[in-house]
Amino acid sequence: MTTQPEVADVVVDEFDGGPDTVQRAAATPEELQPYAELGLRDDEYERIREVLGRRPTQSELAMYSIMWSEHCSYKSSKVHLRQFGEKAPPSDRLLAGIGENAGVIQISDDLAVTFKVESHNHPSYVEPYQGAATGVGGIVRDILAMGARPVAVMDPLRFGAADHEDTARVLPGVVGGIGGYGNSLGLPNIGGEVVFDPCYQGNPLVNALCIGVLPVDRLQNKAAAGPGNIVVLMGAKTGRDGIGGVSVLASATFDSESDQRRPSVQVGDPFMEKLLIEACLELYDERRVVGIQDLGGAGLTCALTETAAAAGTGMTVELDRVPLREPSMAAHEILASESQERMLLIVEPDQLEAVLKTAARWGVLATAIGEVTPPGPDGLPGRLTISWQGHTVVDVPPGSLADDGPVYARPMREPADLILLQADRAETLPRPSTPDALRETVLRMIGSPNLCDKTWVTEQYDRYVLGNTVLAQPEDAGVIRVDERTGLGVALSVDGNGRFARLDPYTGAKLALAEAYRNVAVTGAKPLAVTNCLNFGSPEDPAVMWQFAEAVRGLADGCAALGIPVTGGNVSFYNQTGAAAIHPTPVVGVLGVLDDVAQRVPMGFPKPANPDGDIIFLLGETRLELSGSEWAWVTHEHLGGVPPKVDLAGEKALADLLTEAARVGHLTAAHDLSDGGLAQVLVEACLRRGVGARIKLPEEFATGSMPFVFLFSESAGRAMVSVPHGQEKAFTALCTEHGVPWTALGVTDESGGQLEVRDQFTIGLDELREAHSATLPRLFGA
Amino acid sequence: MARVVVDVMLKPEILDPQGQAVANALPRLGVNDVTSVRIGRRIEIEFAGEPDLDRAREIADKLLANPVIEDFAVHVDAAGTVKPASDSQESQPAEAPA
Amino acid sequence: MARVVVDVMLKPEILDPQGQAVANALPRLGVNDVTSVRIGRRIEIEFAGEPDLDRAREIADKLLANPVIEDFAVHVDAAGTVKPASDSQESQPAEAPA
Amino acid sequence: MSARIGVVTFPGSLDDGDAARAVRIAGGDAVGLWHADADLHGVDAVVLPGGFSYGDYLRGGAIARFAPVMETIAAAARGGLPVLGICNGFQILCEAHILPGALIRNQHMHFRARDQRLRIEAVQPVWTNAFNDSQEVVIPIKHGEGRYVADERTLDELEANGQVIARYLGGNPNGAQRDIAAISNAAGNVVGIMPHPEHAVDALTGPSTDGLGFFTSMLKFLAGAPGLAGSGGAGGSGRPAGAASTAPADQGAS
Ligand SMILES: Nc1ncnc2c1ncn2[C@@H]1O[C@H](COP(=O)(O)OP(=O)(O)O)[C@@H](O)[C@H]1O
Ligand SMILES: [Mg+2]
């Protein structure tokens, strides 16, 4: 499957002046239908005919082609994703899990949070600003559909080489779109990632995460329960936005023609979404909706079939009632349209008037378009029938679209080059071994695109709106206050490392999980739950499919080991240009809870209360692990070997220690170690508040290239903390108790204004800052 | 003067939230007979020598318009010129002196 | 069709960074004979009945332009109309159907 | 009874909750005012909060200016009612010609959010009496259209009359003329400020608590001006039962 023409291109709705009706379809069984052009296989088309007992109408064909696409049906991933449920540790906090619009976790007697990450990769390549903007809009509606008020967003992003000319087109547009939409909605952006790698050239990854908060008793669901209830479409008018967008933009591989294809893209209206949010929340609080579902990919088709299928009911819909932006739209276009900022509500008839009134108060269009009908006799699910201009154009069992799509166990094969790749270890590369070379390496690394200061990006995002942001970028995790009365809050981090996953997808997925988990733990929060976005190449390539299966297995095993469940996520396949797939890129989000956000631990060394400074400790073990590291890439353009060892029991011990130490007030700062190793973390911790540090290397790392290894190895399971004078004994005792290895590194030093690594180098904070912060403005303009 | 104007508008099928917001505001100004408002960009390009339409078209296609969502038209500037308030009766005398 | 166009431009004395950015980018496209670029707004208003220039002028004055920083001009739509790509030779032919 | 401060919610207002919280932290009563309701419900002062009213699609504040509540506020402001316009609120005040000049697209064309150093340039009785002369403060900015412009004569007048309330320090974030971050009208009761003092009222969630001074100043002013308190609103009848009655409250978020 490569390029697919758009739905609008191949489906002709008009026959003898009227639409293709169910009646007509039954009478003309042999009529040729362009199912292949819509991306359906012969056997899939046959199954549709079997389900219906006739050929599908044109509208039905469009609906099946969308709902059975990879993007909507998860047909290649389903068999693997099951593990998330099967291996998940039991949890009584999980109020809604995989399969819902987003997972919901209870965090106190009366409050719950819901969060999820999703991709909008292909649209963001075609139209960076709108693609990214509507990516934010889409995930926010998922959160809204659960009954939650969205309270923050995050944006894990990946681009091609930083100095590639197309990155200069894509990155500013994507960042502008994320900011433009999120800022206008009044959602603080509390973190994300900006990663550059040539493998994302032509396939940028634009993932967006949203978190929302709800009173436990406001939880909503999507089931269209209660025959006789009214189906209401609320929000923007329906236009020809992204018609076929799901199948074309989100499922098909890009090729050289994509430039000319110029697919129709969706344009977002954050103002409308803001009104939609307020209107929905008011309706929830007034208990006016029975069921609710957002309209995202596959638009009305998806919302109608999923709500009906979830309840086992049927539904009748009059398509003529759907408010249109363009009156000339055909039935299948209305059904496939991905116009943004719309929600589908199921309401009891006697609530309809009140619902319409609330919508009007917020200036949002709301229209009754249909009715819930009873299930069939013998307990069979009901049918979805849709009329258009007086004719029945759709008559289907909704479950056949929503739940019973094709499922494939696709062939898998370890990539042929993997053995050689793993044998080519970065630990054999020449390493800096003199103080001067080390000093130069520090400055070069902290200014490299992946490690440099991301202020150019994050300055375009509002972090303050709503007044509950306790930590945001560049901190390790975002921390949001959820309850002003008690100080209850949550911490969130998203992480992924495509290079590690390329070298070993099983371990790479675990490493991404471990990093996000650690990032949450360093703030003092207790990690609770996981979301993920799995960005991969074509599932039709057995090597990609193997990477995918391994990554899922790694993430599921990792979650089981850490005792936190996957609550939801998203799969993005076909991130591929020609035969070249992106690095397998599992992006993992971890959510933790803080009983009192006032106890959160920041990443930067604070101005110490004691003139002698705070004491700096490194927690965890440093090994010679350079394969897949940022250093190997920046200085040798090298990718090979095996990724760092992952020890989830050790991660858990570290997290427990950090949570406990934060609770008793031992920590003035804590910063997790990942890309760029200890050197990066020291520099970031110093620059954050302009407080220097004096460091002494442990003896076993004092000579030859060992200082370099200590500073740049990317061993997992480590964090750096600072502890006030007088508390170090109690702190190290706590470390011993938790079985976490610790090393005293030195002290913070406010007056010095420099970072000193004894016997190696001293660099002034100004020089560090200049090296760290000049890169993105140089590349993308001041 | 060698001025070429490039008008860039969203393609008709693309949502124009900006135009819509303005259209929705008009009734509050007592205007009720407007059926639609669309907002695009007007770009005035001054050439050193002769106005060069082909050049302008190329610039528009490559730089000024986003062909994924926008259409454009190019013309040599004529009557429609927006002049400083002081010498154009169409525009309002500015309240603050220039 | 009863369409009125309102063109709104920043007053000449007000710095237009967007126009300047475009002007600065032109040499990279091999264009060296452009002396200035200014970017403003083009607003297309459809009236239910007759195109009403006075009405449009009033709307422009009150809402569409801010007289402190902008000038505007109003005219009934004519040649300069931006048409969908498919039937306008000025814009890029789009391969994907609308 | 503490002073009642109205906080207006337009469709697209975002920082209305934060402004109300700042009012409460400062010791006042926050009263929600709804864009479509011209009644000011007898409030003693008004805050026009930040956000993107009506999407801010044409120019920031251009459409909000015509909201029914704004007609009343404009009249009351000319009559002396203390009004603080923050960010979008500042834009609305300029669009309504209650304050001179305009706020246009940032010179670098990006939305920019950062913790900004400012110098308080005018310690005046209504909105800045809690500050010291030339006090330096840190207050967040976050805007895409914050470049203050006015013609030279207006700028000279603002300076001469002490109407420049605050200036950017340590780098002008948007290209504003003469580094202007906040101004007042000639009478001093109306202030427009681009930075967000309501985001700097609590050390846990803001870069400082410097923003609180604007709100405490106004409360102190109202306390010392009993004649003004309660008489600000045009037609102060029918007070709503609770604060923020029209703004949808959500216990999850605030
Ligand atoms: N696209 C982005 N949006 C928001 N915050 C970002 C983005 N990219 C990076 N950040 C923030 O910058 C900081 C540094 O990022 P990174 O080095 O990836 O952190 P870490 O290695 O701790 O995960 C983090 O606070 C991260 O949340
Ligand atoms: Mg981190």
Coordinates of N, CA, C and O in Angstrom, one line a residue, chain A residues 136-254:
Chain A
V136 N -3.0 19.1 18.6 CA -3.3 19.5 20.0 C -4.8 19.5 20.2 O -5.3 18.9 21.1
G137 N -5.5 20.0 19.2 CA -7.0 20.1 19.3 C -7.6 18.7 19.4 O -8.5 18.5 20.2
G138 N -7.1 17.7 18.7 CA -7.6 16.4 18.7 C -7.4 15.7 20.1 O -8.4 15.1 20.6
I139 N -6.3 15.8 20.6 CA -6.0 15.1 21.9 C -6.8 15.8 23.0 O -7.2 15.1 24.0
V140 N -6.9 17.1 22.9 CA -7.7 17.8 24.0 C -9.1 17.3 24.0 O -9.7 17.1 25.0
R141 N -9.7 17.1 22.8 CA -11.1 16.6 22.8 C -11.2 15.2 23.3 O -12.2 14.8 23.9
D142 N -10.2 14.4 23.2 CA -10.2 13.0 23.8 C -10.3 13.2 25.3 O -11.1 12.4 26.0
I143 N -9.6 14.1 25.8 CA -9.6 14.3 27.3 C -10.9 14.8 27.8 O -11.5 14.4 28.7
L144 N -11.4 15.8 27.0 CA -12.7 16.4 27.3 C -13.8 15.3 27.3 O -14.7 15.4 28.1
A145 N -13.7 14.4 26.3 CA -14.8 13.4 26.2 C -14.9 12.5 27.5 O -15.9 11.9 27.7
M146 N -13.8 12.4 28.3 CA -13.9 11.6 29.5 C -14.6 12.3 30.6 O -14.7 11.8 31.7
G147 N -14.9 13.6 30.4 CA -15.6 14.3 31.5 C -14.6 15.3 32.2 O -14.9 15.9 33.2
A148 N -13.4 15.4 31.7 CA -12.4 16.1 32.4 C -12.2 17.5 31.8 O -12.5 17.8 30.6
R149 N -11.8 18.5 32.7 CA -11.3 19.7 32.2 C -9.8 19.6 31.8 O -9.0 19.2 32.6
P150 N -9.5 19.8 30.5 CA -8.1 19.7 30.1 C -7.3 20.8 30.9 O -7.8 21.9 31.0
V151 N -6.2 20.4 31.5 CA -5.4 21.4 32.3 C -4.0 21.6 31.8 O -3.3 22.5 32.3
A152 N -3.5 20.8 30.9 CA -2.1 21.0 30.5 C -1.8 20.2 29.2 O -2.5 19.2 29.0
V153 N -0.9 20.6 28.4 CA -0.4 19.8 27.3 C 1.1 19.6 27.3 O 1.8 20.4 28.0
M154 N 1.6 18.6 26.6 CA 3.0 18.4 26.3 C 3.2 18.0 24.9 O 2.3 17.5 24.2
D155 N 4.4 18.2 24.4 CA 4.6 18.0 22.9 C 5.9 17.3 22.6 O 6.9 18.0 22.3
P156 N 6.0 16.0 22.6 CA 7.2 15.3 22.2 C 7.4 15.5 20.7 O 6.5 15.1 19.9
L157 N 8.4 16.1 20.2 CA 8.6 16.4 18.8 C 9.9 15.8 18.3 O 10.9 15.8 19.0
R158 N 9.9 15.3 17.0 CA 11.2 14.9 16.4 C 11.3 15.4 15.0 O 10.3 15.4 14.2
F159 N 12.4 15.9 14.6 CA 12.6 16.5 13.3 C 13.9 15.9 12.7 O 14.7 15.2 13.3
G160 N 14.0 16.2 11.4 CA 15.2 15.7 10.7 C 16.4 16.5 11.2 O 16.4 17.2 12.2
A161 N 17.6 16.4 10.5 CA 18.8 17.1 11.0 C 18.5 18.5 11.2 O 17.8 19.2 10.5
A162 N 19.1 19.1 12.3 CA 18.8 20.4 12.7 C 19.1 21.4 11.6 O 18.5 22.5 11.4
D163 N 20.2 21.1 10.8 CA 20.6 22.1 9.8 C 20.1 21.8 8.4 O 20.5 22.4 7.5
H164 N 19.2 20.8 8.3 CA 18.6 20.5 7.0 C 17.6 21.6 6.7 O 16.9 22.1 7.5
E165 N 17.5 22.0 5.4 CA 16.7 23.2 5.1 C 15.2 22.9 5.3 O 14.4 23.8 5.6
D166 N 14.8 21.6 5.2 CA 13.4 21.4 5.4 C 13.0 21.4 6.9 O 11.9 21.7 7.2
T167 N 14.0 21.2 7.7 CA 13.7 21.4 9.2 C 13.4 22.8 9.5 O 12.6 23.1 10.3
A168 N 14.0 23.7 8.7 CA 13.7 25.2 8.9 C 12.3 25.5 8.4 O 11.8 26.5 8.8
R169 N 11.7 24.7 7.6 CA 10.3 24.8 7.2 C 9.4 24.2 8.3 O 8.4 24.8 8.8
V170 N 9.8 22.9 8.7 CA 8.8 22.2 9.5 C 8.8 22.6 11.0 O 7.8 22.8 11.5
L171 N 10.0 22.8 11.5 CA 10.1 23.1 13.0 C 9.4 24.4 13.4 O 8.5 24.3 14.3
P172 N 9.7 25.5 12.7 CA 9.0 26.7 13.2 C 7.5 26.6 13.0 O 6.7 27.1 13.8
G173 N 7.0 25.9 11.9 CA 5.6 25.8 11.7 C 5.0 24.9 12.8 O 3.9 25.2 13.4
V174 N 5.6 23.8 13.1 CA 5.1 22.9 14.1 C 5.0 23.6 15.5 O 4.0 23.5 16.2
V175 N 6.1 24.2 15.9 CA 6.1 24.9 17.2 C 5.1 26.0 17.2 O 4.3 26.2 18.2
G176 N 5.0 26.7 16.1 CA 4.0 27.8 16.0 C 2.5 27.2 16.2 O 1.7 27.8 16.8
G177 N 2.3 26.1 15.5 CA 1.0 25.5 15.6 C 0.6 25.0 17.0 O -0.5 25.2 17.5
I178 N 1.6 24.3 17.6 CA 1.3 23.8 19.0 C 1.1 25.0 19.9 O 0.1 25.0 20.7
G179 N 1.9 26.0 19.8 CA 1.7 27.2 20.6 C 0.4 27.9 20.3 O -0.4 28.2 21.2
G180 N 0.2 28.1 19.0 CA -1.0 28.8 18.6 C -2.3 28.2 19.1 O -3.2 28.9 19.5
Y181 N -2.3 26.9 19.0 CA -3.6 26.2 19.5 C -3.6 26.1 21.0 O -4.6 26.5 21.6
G182 N -2.6 25.6 21.6 CA -2.6 25.4 23.0 C -2.7 26.8 23.8 O -3.4 26.9 24.8
N183 N -1.9 27.8 23.4 CA -2.0 29.1 24.0 C -3.4 29.6 23.9 O -3.9 30.2 24.9
S184 N -4.0 29.5 22.8 CA -5.3 30.1 22.6 C -6.4 29.4 23.4 O -7.5 29.9 23.7
L185 N -6.1 28.1 23.7 CA -7.1 27.3 24.5 C -6.9 27.6 26.0 O -7.7 27.2 26.8
G186 N -5.8 28.2 26.3 CA -5.5 28.5 27.7 C -5.1 27.2 28.4 O -5.4 27.0 29.6
L187 N -4.2 26.4 27.8 CA -3.7 25.2 28.4 C -2.2 25.4 28.5 O -1.5 25.6 27.5
P188 N -1.7 25.4 29.7 CA -0.2 25.5 29.9 C 0.5 24.3 29.2 O 0.1 23.2 29.3
N189 N 1.6 24.7 28.6 CA 2.5 23.6 28.1 C 3.5 23.3 29.1 O 4.3 24.3 29.5
I190 N 3.6 22.1 29.6 CA 4.5 21.8 30.7 C 5.6 20.9 30.4 O 6.4 20.5 31.3
G191 N 5.9 20.7 29.2 CA 7.0 19.8 28.8 C 6.9 19.2 27.5 O 5.8 19.3 26.8
G192 N 7.9 18.5 27.1 CA 7.9 17.8 25.8 C 9.3 17.4 25.4 O 10.2 17.3 26.3
E193 N 9.5 17.2 24.1 CA 10.9 16.9 23.7 C 11.1 17.6 22.3 O 10.2 17.7 21.6
V194 N 12.4 17.9 22.1 CA 12.8 18.3 20.7 C 14.0 17.5 20.4 O 15.0 17.7 21.0
V195 N 13.8 16.6 19.4 CA 14.9 15.7 19.1 C 15.2 15.8 17.6 O 14.2 15.9 16.8
F196 N 16.4 15.9 17.2 CA 16.8 15.9 15.8 C 17.5 14.6 15.4 O 18.4 14.2 16.1
D197 N 17.2 14.1 14.3 CA 17.9 12.9 13.7 C 17.6 12.8 12.3 O 16.4 13.0 11.9
P198 N 18.5 12.6 11.4 CA 18.3 12.5 10.0 C 17.2 11.5 9.7 O 16.5 11.6 8.6
C199 N 16.9 10.5 10.5 CA 15.9 9.5 10.2 C 14.5 10.1 10.1 O 13.6 9.5 9.6
Y200 N 14.3 11.2 10.8 CA 13.0 11.9 10.8 C 12.9 12.9 9.6 O 11.8 13.6 9.6
Q201 N 13.9 13.0 8.7 CA 13.7 13.8 7.6 C 12.6 13.3 6.7 O 12.6 12.2 6.3
G202 N 11.6 14.2 6.5 CA 10.5 13.7 5.7 C 9.5 13.0 6.5 O 8.4 12.7 6.0
N203 N 9.8 12.6 7.7 CA 8.8 12.0 8.7 C 9.0 12.6 10.1 O 9.4 11.9 11.0
P204 N 8.7 13.9 10.2 CA 8.8 14.4 11.6 C 7.7 13.7 12.4 O 6.7 13.3 11.9
L205 N 8.1 13.6 13.7 CA 7.1 13.1 14.7 C 6.5 14.2 15.5 O 7.3 14.9 16.2
V206 N 5.2 14.4 15.4 CA 4.6 15.4 16.2 C 3.6 14.7 17.1 O 2.5 14.3 16.6
N207 N 3.9 14.5 18.3 CA 3.1 13.8 19.2 C 2.6 14.9 20.2 O 3.3 15.9 20.5
A208 N 1.4 14.7 20.7 CA 0.8 15.7 21.6 C 0.1 15.0 22.7 O -0.6 14.0 22.5
L209 N 0.4 15.5 23.9 CA -0.2 14.9 25.1 C -1.1 15.9 25.8 O -0.8 17.1 25.8
C210 N -2.2 15.4 26.3 CA -3.0 16.3 27.1 C -3.4 15.6 28.4 O -3.5 14.4 28.5
I211 N -3.5 16.4 29.5 CA -4.0 15.8 30.8 C -5.2 16.7 31.2 O -5.2 17.9 31.0
G212 N -6.1 16.0 31.8 CA -7.3 16.6 32.3 C -7.6 16.2 33.7 O -7.1 15.1 34.2
V213 N -8.5 16.9 34.4 CA -8.9 16.6 35.8 C -10.4 16.6 35.9 O -11.1 17.4 35.2
L214 N -10.9 15.6 36.6 CA -12.3 15.5 36.8 C -12.7 15.1 38.2 O -11.9 14.3 38.8
P215 N -13.8 15.5 38.7 CA -14.4 14.9 39.9 C -14.7 13.5 39.5 O -15.3 13.3 38.4
V216 N -14.5 12.5 40.4 CA -14.7 11.1 40.1 C -16.1 10.9 39.5 O -16.3 10.1 38.6
D217 N -17.1 11.6 40.1 CA -18.5 11.3 39.7 C -18.9 12.0 38.4 O -20.0 12.0 38.0
R218 N -17.9 12.6 37.7 CA -18.2 13.3 36.5 C -17.7 12.5 35.3 O -17.8 12.9 34.1
L219 N -17.2 11.3 35.5 CA -16.7 10.5 34.4 C -17.7 10.2 33.4 O -18.9 9.9 33.7
Q220 N -17.4 10.4 32.1 CA -18.3 10.2 31.0 C -18.0 9.0 30.3 O -16.8 8.5 30.3
N221 N -18.9 8.5 29.5 CA -18.6 7.4 28.6 C -19.2 7.6 27.2 O -20.1 8.5 27.1
K222 N -18.8 6.8 26.3 CA -19.2 7.1 24.9 C -20.5 6.3 24.5 O -20.9 6.4 23.4
A223 N -21.0 5.4 25.4 CA -22.1 4.5 24.9 C -23.3 5.3 24.6 O -23.8 6.1 25.4
A224 N -23.9 5.0 23.5 CA -25.2 5.6 23.1 C -26.3 4.8 23.7 O -27.0 4.1 23.0
A225 N -26.4 4.9 25.0 CA -27.4 4.0 25.7 C -28.8 4.7 25.6 O -28.9 5.9 25.3
G226 N -29.8 3.9 25.8 CA -31.2 4.4 25.9 C -31.9 4.7 24.6 O -31.8 5.8 24.1
P227 N -32.5 3.7 24.1 CA -33.3 3.9 22.8 C -34.3 5.1 23.0 O -34.8 5.2 24.1
G228 N -34.4 5.9 22.0 CA -35.2 7.1 22.1 C -34.4 8.3 22.4 O -34.9 9.4 22.3
N229 N -33.2 8.1 22.9 CA -32.4 9.3 23.2 C -31.9 10.0 21.9 O -31.9 9.4 20.8
I230 N -31.6 11.2 22.1 CA -31.3 12.1 20.9 C -29.8 12.1 20.6 O -29.0 12.3 21.6
V231 N -29.4 12.1 19.4 CA -28.0 12.2 19.0 C -27.8 13.7 18.6 O -28.5 14.1 17.6
V232 N -26.9 14.3 19.3 CA -26.7 15.8 19.0 C -25.2 16.0 18.5 O -24.3 15.5 19.1
L233 N -25.1 16.7 17.4 CA -23.8 17.1 17.0 C -23.5 18.5 17.4 O -24.3 19.4 17.1
M234 N -22.4 18.8 18.1 CA -22.2 20.1 18.7 C -20.8 20.6 18.2 O -19.8 19.8 18.2
G235 N -20.7 21.9 17.9 CA -19.4 22.5 17.5 C -19.4 23.0 16.1 O -20.5 23.5 15.7
A236 N -18.3 22.9 15.5 CA -18.1 23.6 14.2 C -19.0 23.0 13.1 O -19.4 21.8 13.2
K237 N -19.2 23.7 12.1 CA -19.9 23.2 10.9 C -19.0 22.2 10.2 O -17.8 22.2 10.4
T238 N -19.6 21.3 9.4 CA -18.8 20.3 8.7 C -18.5 20.7 7.3 O -19.3 21.2 6.6
G239 N -17.2 20.6 7.0 CA -16.7 21.0 5.7 C -15.9 19.9 5.1 O -15.8 18.8 5.6
R240 N -15.2 20.2 4.0 CA -14.4 19.2 3.4 C -13.0 19.0 4.0 O -12.1 18.8 3.2
D241 N -12.9 19.2 5.2 CA -11.6 19.1 5.8 C -11.1 17.7 5.9 O -11.8 16.8 6.4
G242 N -9.9 17.5 5.4 CA -9.2 16.2 5.6 C -10.1 15.0 5.2 O -10.1 14.0 5.8
I243 N -10.9 15.2 4.1 CA -11.7 14.1 3.6 C -10.7 13.1 3.2 O -9.8 13.3 2.4
G244 N -10.8 11.9 3.7 CA -9.8 10.9 3.3 C -8.5 11.1 4.0 O -7.5 10.4 3.8
G245 N -8.5 12.1 4.9 CA -7.3 12.4 5.6 C -6.8 11.2 6.4 O -5.6 10.9 6.5
V246 N -7.7 10.5 7.0 CA -7.3 9.3 7.8 C -6.5 8.3 6.9 O -5.5 7.9 7.3
S247 N -7.1 8.0 5.8 CA -6.5 7.0 5.0 C -5.3 7.5 4.3 O -4.3 6.8 4.1
V248 N -5.4 8.7 3.8 CA -4.3 9.2 3.0 C -3.2 9.7 3.9 O -2.0 9.4 3.7
L249 N -3.5 10.6 4.8 CA -2.5 11.2 5.6 C -1.9 10.4 6.7 O -0.7 10.4 6.9
A250 N -2.8 9.6 7.3 CA -2.3 8.9 8.5 C -1.9 7.5 8.2 O -1.3 6.9 9.1
S251 N -2.2 7.0 7.1 CA -1.9 5.6 6.9 C -1.0 5.3 5.7 O -0.3 4.3 5.7
A252 N -0.9 6.2 4.8 CA -0.1 5.9 3.6 C 1.3 6.4 3.7 O 1.6 7.4 4.3
T253 N 2.2 5.6 3.1 CA 3.6 6.0 3.1 C 3.8 7.3 2.3 O 3.1 7.4 1.2
F254 N 4.7 8.1 2.7 CA 5.0 9.3 1.8 C 5.9 8.8 0.7 O 6.7 8.0 0.9

